[in-house]
PDB file of N, CA and C in Angstrom:
ATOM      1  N   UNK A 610     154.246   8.931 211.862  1.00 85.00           N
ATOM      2  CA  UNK A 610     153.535   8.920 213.107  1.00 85.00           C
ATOM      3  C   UNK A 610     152.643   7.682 213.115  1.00 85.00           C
ATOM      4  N   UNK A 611     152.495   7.224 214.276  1.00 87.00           N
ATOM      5  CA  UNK A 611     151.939   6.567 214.332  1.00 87.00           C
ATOM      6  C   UNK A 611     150.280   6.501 215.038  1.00 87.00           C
ATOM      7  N   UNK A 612     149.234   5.678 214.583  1.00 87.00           N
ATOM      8  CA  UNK A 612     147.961   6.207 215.114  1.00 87.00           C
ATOM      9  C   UNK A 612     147.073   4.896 215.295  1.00 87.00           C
ATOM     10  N   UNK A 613     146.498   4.917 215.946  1.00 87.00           N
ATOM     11  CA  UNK A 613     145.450   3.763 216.544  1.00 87.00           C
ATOM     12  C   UNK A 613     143.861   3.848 215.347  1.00 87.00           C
ATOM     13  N   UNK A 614     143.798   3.455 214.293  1.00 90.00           N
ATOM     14  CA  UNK A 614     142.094   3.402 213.584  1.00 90.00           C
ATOM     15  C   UNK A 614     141.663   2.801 213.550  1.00 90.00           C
ATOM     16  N   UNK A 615     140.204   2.581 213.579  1.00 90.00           N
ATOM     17  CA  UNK A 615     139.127   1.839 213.992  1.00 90.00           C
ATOM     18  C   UNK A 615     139.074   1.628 212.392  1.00 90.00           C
ATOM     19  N   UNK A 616     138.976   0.442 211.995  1.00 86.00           N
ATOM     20  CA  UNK A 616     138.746  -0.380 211.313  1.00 86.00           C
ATOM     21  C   UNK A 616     137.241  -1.078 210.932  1.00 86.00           C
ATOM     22  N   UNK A 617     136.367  -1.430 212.372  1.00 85.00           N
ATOM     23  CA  UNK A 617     135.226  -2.265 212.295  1.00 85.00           C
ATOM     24  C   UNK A 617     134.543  -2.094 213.292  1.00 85.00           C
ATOM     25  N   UNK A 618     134.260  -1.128 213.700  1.00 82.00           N
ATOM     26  CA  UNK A 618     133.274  -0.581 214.879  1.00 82.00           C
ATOM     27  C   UNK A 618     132.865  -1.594 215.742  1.00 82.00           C
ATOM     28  N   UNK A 619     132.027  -2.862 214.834  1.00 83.00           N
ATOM     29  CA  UNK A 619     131.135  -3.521 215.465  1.00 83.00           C
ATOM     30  C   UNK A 619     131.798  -5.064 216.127  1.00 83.00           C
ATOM     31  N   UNK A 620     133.566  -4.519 215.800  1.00 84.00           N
ATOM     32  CA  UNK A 620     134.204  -5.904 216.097  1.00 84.00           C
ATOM     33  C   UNK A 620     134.806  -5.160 217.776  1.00 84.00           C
ATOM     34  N   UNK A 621     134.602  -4.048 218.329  1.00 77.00           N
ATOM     35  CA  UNK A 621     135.064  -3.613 219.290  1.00 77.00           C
ATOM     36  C   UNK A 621     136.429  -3.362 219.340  1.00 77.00           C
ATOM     37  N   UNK A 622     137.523  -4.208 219.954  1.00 78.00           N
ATOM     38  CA  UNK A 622     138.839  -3.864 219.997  1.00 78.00           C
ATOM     39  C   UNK A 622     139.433  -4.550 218.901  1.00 78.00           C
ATOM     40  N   UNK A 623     138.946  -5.560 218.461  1.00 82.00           N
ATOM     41  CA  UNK A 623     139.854  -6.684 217.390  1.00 82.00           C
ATOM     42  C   UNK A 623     139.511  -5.495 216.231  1.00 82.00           C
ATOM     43  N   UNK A 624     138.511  -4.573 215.952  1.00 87.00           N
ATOM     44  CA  UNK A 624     138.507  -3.537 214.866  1.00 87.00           C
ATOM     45  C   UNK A 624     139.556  -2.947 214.901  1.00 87.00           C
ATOM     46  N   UNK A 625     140.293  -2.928 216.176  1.00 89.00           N
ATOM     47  CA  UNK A 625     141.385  -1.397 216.177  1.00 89.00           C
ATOM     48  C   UNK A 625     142.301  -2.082 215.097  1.00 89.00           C
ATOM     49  N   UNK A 626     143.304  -0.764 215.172  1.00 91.00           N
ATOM     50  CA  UNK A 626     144.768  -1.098 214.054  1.00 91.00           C
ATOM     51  C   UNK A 626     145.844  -0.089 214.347  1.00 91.00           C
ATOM     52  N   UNK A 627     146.921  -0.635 214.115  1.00 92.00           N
ATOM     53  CA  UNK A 627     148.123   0.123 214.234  1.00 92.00           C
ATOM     54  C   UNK A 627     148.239   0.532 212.795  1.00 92.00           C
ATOM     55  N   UNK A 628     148.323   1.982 212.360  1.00 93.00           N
ATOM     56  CA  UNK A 628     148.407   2.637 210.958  1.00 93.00           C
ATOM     57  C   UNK A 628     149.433   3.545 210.898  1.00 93.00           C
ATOM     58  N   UNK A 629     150.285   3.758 210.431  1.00 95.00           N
ATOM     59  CA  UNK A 629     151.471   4.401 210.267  1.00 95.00           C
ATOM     60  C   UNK A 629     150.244   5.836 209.132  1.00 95.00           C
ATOM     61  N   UNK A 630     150.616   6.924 209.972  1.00 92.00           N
ATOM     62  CA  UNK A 630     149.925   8.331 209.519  1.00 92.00           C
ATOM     63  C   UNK A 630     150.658   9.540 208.917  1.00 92.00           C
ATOM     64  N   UNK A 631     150.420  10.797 207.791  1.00 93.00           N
ATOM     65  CA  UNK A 631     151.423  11.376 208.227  1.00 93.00           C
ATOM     66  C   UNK A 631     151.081  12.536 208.787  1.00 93.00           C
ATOM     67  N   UNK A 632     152.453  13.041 209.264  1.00 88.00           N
ATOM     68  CA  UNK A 632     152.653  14.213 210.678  1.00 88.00           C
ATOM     69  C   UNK A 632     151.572  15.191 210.321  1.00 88.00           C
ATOM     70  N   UNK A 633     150.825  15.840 211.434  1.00 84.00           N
ATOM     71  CA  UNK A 633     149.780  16.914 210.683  1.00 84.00           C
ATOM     72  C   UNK A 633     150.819  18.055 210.928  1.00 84.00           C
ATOM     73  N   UNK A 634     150.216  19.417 210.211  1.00 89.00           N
ATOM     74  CA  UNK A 634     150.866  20.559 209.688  1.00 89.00           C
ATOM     75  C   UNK A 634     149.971  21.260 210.270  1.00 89.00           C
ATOM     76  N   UNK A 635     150.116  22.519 211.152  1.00 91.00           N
ATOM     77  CA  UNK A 635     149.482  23.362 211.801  1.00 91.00           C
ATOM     78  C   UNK A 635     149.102  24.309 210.554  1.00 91.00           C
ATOM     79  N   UNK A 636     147.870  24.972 210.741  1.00 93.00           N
ATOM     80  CA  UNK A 636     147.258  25.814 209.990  1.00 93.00           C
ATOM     81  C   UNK A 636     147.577  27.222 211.089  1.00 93.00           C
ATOM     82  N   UNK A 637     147.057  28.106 210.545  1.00 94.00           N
ATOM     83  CA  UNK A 637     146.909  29.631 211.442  1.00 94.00           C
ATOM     84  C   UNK A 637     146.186  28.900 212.311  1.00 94.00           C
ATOM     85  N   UNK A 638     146.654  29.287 213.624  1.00 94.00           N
ATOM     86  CA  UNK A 638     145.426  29.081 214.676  1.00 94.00           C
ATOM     87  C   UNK A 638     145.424  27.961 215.224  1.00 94.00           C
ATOM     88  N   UNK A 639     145.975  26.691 214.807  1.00 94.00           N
ATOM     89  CA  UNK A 639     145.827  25.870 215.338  1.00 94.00           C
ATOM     90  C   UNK A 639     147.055  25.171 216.220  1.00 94.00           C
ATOM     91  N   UNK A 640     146.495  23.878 217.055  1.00 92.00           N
ATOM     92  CA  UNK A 640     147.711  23.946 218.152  1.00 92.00           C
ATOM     93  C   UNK A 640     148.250  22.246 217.696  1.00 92.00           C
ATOM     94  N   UNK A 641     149.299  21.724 217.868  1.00 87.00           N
ATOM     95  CA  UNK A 641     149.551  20.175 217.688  1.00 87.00           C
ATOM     96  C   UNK A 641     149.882  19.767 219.021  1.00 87.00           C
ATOM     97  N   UNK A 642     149.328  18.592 219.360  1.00 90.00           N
ATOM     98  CA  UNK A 642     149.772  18.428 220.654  1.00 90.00           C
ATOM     99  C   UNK A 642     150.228  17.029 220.685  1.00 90.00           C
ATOM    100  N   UNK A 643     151.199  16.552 221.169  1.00 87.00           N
ATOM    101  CA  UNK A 643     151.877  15.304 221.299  1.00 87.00           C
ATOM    102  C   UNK A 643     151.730  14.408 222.561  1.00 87.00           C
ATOM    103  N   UNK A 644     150.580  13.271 221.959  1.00 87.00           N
ATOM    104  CA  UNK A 644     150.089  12.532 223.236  1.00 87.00           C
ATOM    105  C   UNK A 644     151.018  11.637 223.436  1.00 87.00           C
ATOM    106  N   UNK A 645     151.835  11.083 224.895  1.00 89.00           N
ATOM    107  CA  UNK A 645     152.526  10.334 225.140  1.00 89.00           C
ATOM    108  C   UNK A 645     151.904   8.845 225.322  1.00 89.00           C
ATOM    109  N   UNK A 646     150.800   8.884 225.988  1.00 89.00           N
ATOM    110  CA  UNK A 646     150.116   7.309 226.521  1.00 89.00           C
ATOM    111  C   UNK A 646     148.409   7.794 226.371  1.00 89.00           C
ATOM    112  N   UNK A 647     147.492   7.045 226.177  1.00 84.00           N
ATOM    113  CA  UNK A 647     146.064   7.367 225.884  1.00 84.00           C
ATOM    114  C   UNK A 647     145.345   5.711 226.768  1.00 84.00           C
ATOM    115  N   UNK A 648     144.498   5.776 226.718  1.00 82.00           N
ATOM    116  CA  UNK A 648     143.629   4.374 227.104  1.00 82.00           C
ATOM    117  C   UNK A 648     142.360   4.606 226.810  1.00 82.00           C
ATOM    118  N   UNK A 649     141.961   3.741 226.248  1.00 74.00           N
ATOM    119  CA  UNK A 649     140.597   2.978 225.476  1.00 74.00           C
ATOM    120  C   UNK A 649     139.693   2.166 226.511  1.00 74.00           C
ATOM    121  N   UNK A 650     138.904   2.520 226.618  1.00 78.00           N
ATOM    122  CA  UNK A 650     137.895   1.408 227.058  1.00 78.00           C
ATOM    123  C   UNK A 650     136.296   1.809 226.785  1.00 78.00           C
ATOM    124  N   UNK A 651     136.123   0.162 226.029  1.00 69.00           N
ATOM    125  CA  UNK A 651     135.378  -0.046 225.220  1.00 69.00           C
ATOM    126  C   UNK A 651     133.746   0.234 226.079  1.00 69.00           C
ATOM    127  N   UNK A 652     132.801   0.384 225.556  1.00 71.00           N
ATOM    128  CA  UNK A 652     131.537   0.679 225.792  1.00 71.00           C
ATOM    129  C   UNK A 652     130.714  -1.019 225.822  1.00 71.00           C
ATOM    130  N   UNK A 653     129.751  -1.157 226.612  1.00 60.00           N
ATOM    131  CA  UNK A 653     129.591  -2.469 226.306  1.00 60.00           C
ATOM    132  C   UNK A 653     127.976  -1.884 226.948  1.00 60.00           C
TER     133      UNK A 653
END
């Protein structure tokens, strides 16, 4: 899977990163949900 991590907080977007993750595993109770598209925008 793949996942977007913040790297450097204080560098804003050049912090982000593309990180190859692995798949999470549902516990009792819990739900997985599969985001197709997300958007970021930064705080200034």
């Amino acid at each position: 899977m793949r996942a977007i991590t913040v790297r450097d907080r204080a560098a804003g977007v050049g912090g982000l990163s593309l990180t190859e993750m692995p798949y999470p595993h549902a516990a009792e109770n819990d739900v997985i949900v599969r985001v197709h598209a997300a958007g970021f925008t930064p705080n200034t």
